[in-house]
Coordinates of C-alpha atoms in Angstrom, one line a residue:
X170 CA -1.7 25.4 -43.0
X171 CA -1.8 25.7 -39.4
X172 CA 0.0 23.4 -37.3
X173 CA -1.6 21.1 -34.7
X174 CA -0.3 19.1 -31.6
X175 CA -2.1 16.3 -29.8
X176 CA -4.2 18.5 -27.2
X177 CA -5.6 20.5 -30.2
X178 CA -7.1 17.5 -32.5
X179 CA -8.3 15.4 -29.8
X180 CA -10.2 18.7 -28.7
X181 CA -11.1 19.0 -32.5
X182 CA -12.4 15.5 -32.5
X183 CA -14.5 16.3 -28.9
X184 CA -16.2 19.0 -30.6
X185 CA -17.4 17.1 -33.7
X186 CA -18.7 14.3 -31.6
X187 CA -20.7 16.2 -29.3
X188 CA -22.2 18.2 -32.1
X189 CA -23.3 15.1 -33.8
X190 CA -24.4 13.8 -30.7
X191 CA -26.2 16.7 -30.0
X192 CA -28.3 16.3 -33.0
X193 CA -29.9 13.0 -31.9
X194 CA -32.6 13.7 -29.6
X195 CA -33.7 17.0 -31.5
X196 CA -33.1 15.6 -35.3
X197 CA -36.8 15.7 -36.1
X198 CA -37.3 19.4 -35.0
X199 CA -34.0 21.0 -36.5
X200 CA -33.8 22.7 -39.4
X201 CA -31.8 21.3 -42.2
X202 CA -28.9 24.6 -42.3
X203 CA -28.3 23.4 -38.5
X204 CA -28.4 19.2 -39.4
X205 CA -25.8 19.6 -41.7
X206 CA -23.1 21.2 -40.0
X207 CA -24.0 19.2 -36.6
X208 CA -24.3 16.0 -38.7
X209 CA -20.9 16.4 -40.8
X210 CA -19.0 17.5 -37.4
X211 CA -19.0 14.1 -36.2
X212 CA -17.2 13.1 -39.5
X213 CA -14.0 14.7 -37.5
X214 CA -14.1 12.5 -34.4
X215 CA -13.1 8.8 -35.1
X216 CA -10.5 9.8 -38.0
X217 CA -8.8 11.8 -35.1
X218 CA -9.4 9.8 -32.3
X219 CA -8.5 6.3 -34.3
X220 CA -4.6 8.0 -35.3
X221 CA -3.9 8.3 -31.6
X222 CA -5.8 4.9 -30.4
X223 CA -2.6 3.2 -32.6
X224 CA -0.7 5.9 -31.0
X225 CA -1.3 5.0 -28.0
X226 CA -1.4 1.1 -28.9
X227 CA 2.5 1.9 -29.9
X228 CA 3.6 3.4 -27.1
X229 CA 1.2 1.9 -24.0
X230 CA 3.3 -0.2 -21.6
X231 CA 0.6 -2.0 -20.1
X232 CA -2.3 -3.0 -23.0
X233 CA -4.5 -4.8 -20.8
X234 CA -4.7 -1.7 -18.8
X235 CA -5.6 0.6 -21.5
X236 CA -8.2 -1.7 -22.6
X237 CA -9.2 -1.9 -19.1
X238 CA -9.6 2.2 -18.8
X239 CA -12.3 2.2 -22.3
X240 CA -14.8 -0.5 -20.9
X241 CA -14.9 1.0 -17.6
X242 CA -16.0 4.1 -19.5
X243 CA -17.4 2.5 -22.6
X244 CA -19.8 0.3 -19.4
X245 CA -20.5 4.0 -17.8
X246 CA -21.7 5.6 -20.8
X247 CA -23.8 2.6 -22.3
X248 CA -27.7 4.2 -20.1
X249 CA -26.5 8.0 -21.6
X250 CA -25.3 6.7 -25.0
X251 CA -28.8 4.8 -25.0
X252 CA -31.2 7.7 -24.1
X253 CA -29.4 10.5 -25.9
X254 CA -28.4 8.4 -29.2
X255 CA -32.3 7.0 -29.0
X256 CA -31.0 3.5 -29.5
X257 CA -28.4 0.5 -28.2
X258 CA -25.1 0.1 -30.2
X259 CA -22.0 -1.1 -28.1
X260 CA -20.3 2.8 -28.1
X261 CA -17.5 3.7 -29.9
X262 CA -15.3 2.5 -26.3
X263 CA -16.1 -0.9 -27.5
X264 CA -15.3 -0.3 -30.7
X265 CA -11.9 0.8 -30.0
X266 CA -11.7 -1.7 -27.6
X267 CA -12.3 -4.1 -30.6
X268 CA -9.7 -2.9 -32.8
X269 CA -7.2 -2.8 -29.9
X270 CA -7.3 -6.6 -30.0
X271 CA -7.3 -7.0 -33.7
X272 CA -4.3 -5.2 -34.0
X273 CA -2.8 -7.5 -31.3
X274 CA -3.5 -10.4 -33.4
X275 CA -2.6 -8.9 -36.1
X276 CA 0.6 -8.3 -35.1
X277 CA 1.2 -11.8 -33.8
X278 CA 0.1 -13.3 -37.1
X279 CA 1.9 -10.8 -39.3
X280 CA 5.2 -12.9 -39.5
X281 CA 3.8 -15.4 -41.0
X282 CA 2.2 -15.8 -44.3
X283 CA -0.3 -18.6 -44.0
X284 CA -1.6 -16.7 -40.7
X285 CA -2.3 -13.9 -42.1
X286 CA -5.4 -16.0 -44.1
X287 CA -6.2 -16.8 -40.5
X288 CA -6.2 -13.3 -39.7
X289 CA -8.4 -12.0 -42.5
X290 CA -11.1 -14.9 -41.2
X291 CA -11.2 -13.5 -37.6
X292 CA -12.0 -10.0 -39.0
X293 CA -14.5 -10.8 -41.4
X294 CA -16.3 -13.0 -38.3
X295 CA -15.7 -10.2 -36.3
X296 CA -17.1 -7.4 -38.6
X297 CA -20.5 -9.5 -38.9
X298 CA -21.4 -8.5 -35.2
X299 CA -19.7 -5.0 -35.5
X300 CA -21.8 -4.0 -38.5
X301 CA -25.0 -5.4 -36.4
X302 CA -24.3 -4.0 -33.0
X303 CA -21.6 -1.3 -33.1
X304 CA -20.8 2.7 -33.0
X305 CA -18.9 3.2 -36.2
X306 CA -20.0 -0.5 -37.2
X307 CA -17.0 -1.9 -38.9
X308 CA -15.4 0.4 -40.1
X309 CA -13.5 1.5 -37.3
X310 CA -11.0 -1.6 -36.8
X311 CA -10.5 -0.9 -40.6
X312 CA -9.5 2.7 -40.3
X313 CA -7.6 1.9 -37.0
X314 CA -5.5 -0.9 -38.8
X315 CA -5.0 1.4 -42.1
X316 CA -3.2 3.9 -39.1
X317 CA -1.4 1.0 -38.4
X318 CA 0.1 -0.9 -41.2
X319 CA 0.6 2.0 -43.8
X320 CA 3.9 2.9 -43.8
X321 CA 4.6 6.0 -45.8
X322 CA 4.0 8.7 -43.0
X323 CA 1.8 11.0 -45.1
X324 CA -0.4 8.3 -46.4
X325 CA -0.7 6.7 -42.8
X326 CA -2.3 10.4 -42.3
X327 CA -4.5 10.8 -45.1
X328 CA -5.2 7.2 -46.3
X329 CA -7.2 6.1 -43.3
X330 CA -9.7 9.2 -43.3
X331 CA -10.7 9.4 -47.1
X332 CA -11.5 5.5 -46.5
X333 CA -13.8 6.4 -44.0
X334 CA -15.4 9.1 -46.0
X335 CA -15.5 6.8 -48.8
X336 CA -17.2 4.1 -46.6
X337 CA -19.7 6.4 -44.8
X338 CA -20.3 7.7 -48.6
X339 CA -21.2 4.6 -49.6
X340 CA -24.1 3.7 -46.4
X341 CA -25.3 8.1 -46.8
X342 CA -25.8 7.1 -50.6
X343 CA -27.7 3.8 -50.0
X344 CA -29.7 5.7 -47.7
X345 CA -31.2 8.0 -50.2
X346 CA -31.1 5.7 -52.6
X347 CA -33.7 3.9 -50.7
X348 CA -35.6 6.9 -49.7
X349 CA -35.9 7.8 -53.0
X350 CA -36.4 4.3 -54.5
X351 CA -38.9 2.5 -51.2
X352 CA -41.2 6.0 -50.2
X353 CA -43.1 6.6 -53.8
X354 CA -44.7 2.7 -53.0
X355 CA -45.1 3.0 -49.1
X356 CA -47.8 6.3 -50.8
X357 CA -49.5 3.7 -53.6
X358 CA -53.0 3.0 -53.0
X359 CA -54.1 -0.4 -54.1
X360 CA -55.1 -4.2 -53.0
X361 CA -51.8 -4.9 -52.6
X362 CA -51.0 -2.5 -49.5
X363 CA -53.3 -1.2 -47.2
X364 CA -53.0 2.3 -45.6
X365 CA -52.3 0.8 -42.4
X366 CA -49.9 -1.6 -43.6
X367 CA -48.0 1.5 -45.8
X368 CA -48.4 3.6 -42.5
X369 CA -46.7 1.0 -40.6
X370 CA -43.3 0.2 -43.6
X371 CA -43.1 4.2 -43.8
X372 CA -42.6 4.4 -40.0
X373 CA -39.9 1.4 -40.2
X374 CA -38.0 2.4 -43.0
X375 CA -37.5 5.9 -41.3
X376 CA -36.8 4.6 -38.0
X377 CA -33.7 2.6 -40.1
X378 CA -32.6 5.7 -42.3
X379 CA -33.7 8.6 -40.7
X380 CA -35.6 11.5 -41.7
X381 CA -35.1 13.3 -45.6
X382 CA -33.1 16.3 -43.6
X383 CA -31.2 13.5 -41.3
X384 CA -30.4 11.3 -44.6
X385 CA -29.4 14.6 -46.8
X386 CA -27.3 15.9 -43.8
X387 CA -25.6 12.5 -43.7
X388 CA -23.7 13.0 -46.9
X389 CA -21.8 15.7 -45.9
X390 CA -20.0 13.3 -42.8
X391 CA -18.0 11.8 -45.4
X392 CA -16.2 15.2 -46.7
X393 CA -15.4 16.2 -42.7
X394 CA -13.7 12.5 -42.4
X395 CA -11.8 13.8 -45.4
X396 CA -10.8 16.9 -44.0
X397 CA -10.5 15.3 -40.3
X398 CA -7.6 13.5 -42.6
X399 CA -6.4 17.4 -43.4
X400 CA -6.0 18.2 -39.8
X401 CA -4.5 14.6 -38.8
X402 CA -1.5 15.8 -42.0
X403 CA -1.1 18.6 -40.7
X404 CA 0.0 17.0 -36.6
X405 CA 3.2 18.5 -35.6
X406 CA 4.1 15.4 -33.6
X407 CA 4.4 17.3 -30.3
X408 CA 2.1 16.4 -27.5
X409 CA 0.8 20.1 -26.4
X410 CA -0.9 19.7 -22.6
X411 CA -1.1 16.9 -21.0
X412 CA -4.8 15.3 -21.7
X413 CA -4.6 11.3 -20.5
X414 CA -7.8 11.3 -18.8
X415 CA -9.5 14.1 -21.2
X416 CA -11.2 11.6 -23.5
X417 CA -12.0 8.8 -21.2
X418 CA -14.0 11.6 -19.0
X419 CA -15.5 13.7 -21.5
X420 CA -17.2 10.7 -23.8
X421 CA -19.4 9.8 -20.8
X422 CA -20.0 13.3 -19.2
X423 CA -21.3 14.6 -23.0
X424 CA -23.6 12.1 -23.3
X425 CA -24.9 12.3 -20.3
X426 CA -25.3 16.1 -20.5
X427 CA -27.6 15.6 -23.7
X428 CA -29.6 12.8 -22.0
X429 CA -30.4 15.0 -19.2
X430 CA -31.5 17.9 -21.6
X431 CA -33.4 15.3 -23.4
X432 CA -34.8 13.8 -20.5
X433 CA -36.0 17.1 -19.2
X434 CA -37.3 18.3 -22.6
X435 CA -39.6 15.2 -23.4
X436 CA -37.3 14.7 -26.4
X437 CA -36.3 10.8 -25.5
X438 CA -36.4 8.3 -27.8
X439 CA -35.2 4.1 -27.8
X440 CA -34.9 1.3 -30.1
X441 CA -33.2 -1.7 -29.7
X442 CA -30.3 -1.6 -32.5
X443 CA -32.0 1.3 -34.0
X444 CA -35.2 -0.9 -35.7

């Protein structure tokens, strides 16, 4: 299988997200051949981008800094992230962010067995609010301290992007289970629900899970995190061209190049934590 260094899965990772972005302020419009491939693309980003966040947590001289460099660009994306996503989440800079200082604790605890309990208390407070409020909700400290503490060089590849898939799995599957299970009594007629009131649950449960085509694409994110995985084995280890700034910049700029189009197609939309 082809080789790839740095440049090439971080632009591999761009790709998927703007794609999956993309799909946001159009999803009720597209066709479902077009929602799947846009929707599963983003299943490539946060595998590839969470490998080189420990990366760069390894090798960073100055971590305060680094962490310094995502909310200044997590802050500046926040108005495009909300008008072309359609809702407000803390973006996936936060996110990162997040995981960048659990992995600092972690580390400091690590030594010591009794701290380690004391670790495993901070993250489950911390994945309470993630879950609520965040891009990627927990699951992205998860699969950023898989990348870290696995120590087998091909697992620490594969192990943390088939968890993601199998997490994402799990939320695509418990979306069409309630589709499937909540829609055929949202239609009942009867005393016990009016057609307002049925009008008015339809509208909200849709709003949570997204439209059938949204919710059907959805299940094929899971098998890109798995092959995001594929590509991540596959790293030769070399940098390839230089690219510091590349992500920092272009997670903004995308997102503000869809709101715009949205804004100027009539195709805006915004909830607050997507309810």
């Amino acid at each position: 299988m082809f080789k790839f260094n740095a440049h090439q899965l971080k632009w591999i990772a761009m790709i998927g997200m703007f794609l999956h972005h993309a799909l946001y302020p159009w999803q009720d419009i597209l066709p479902l051949w077009l929602l799947i491939p846009m929707y599963a693309a983003g299943g490539l980003a946060f595998p590839i981008l969470g490998y080189f966040v420990v990366e760069g947590y390894k090798h960073t001289s100055n971590l305060k800094r680094y962490i310094l460099r995502l909310a200044i660009f997590g802050t500046i994306a926040i108005p495009f992230y909300m008008l072309s996503l359609g809702l407000f989440r803390f973006n996936i800079m936060f996110a990162i962010i997040v995981s960048l200082l659990l992995l600092f604790i972690y580390d400091k605890l690590k030594h010591k067995a009794a701290l380690k309990v004391v670790f495993v208390l901070i993250f489950v407070i911390v994945s309470i609010p993630m879950a609520l409020f965040f891009d990627w909700l927990f699951f992205a400290p998860i699969v950023v301290l898989l990348y870290h503490v696995i120590k087998n060089e091909t697992a620490r590849r594969l192990v943390p992007g088939i968890v993601a898939g199998g997490l994402w799995l799990v939320i695509a599957a418990f979306s069409v289970w309630g589709i499937l299970a909540v829609t055929p009594y949202l239609y009942a007629d009867g005393p016990m629900m009016s057609a307002e009131f049925a009008q008015a649950q339809r509208d909200m449960l849709y709003g949570m899970l997204g439209n059938t085509n949204v919710i059907i694409s959805s299940l094929f994110f899971p098998v890109f995190c798995g092959i995001a995985a594929l590509l991540i084995k596959n790293f030769n280890g070399e940098r390839g061209k230089r690219s510091k700034w590349l992500f920092y910049g272009f997670y903004p700029a995308h997102l503000a190049l869809i709101a715009i189009v949205a804004l100027i197609t009539g195709f805006t939309s915004f909830s607050v934590f997507g309810f």
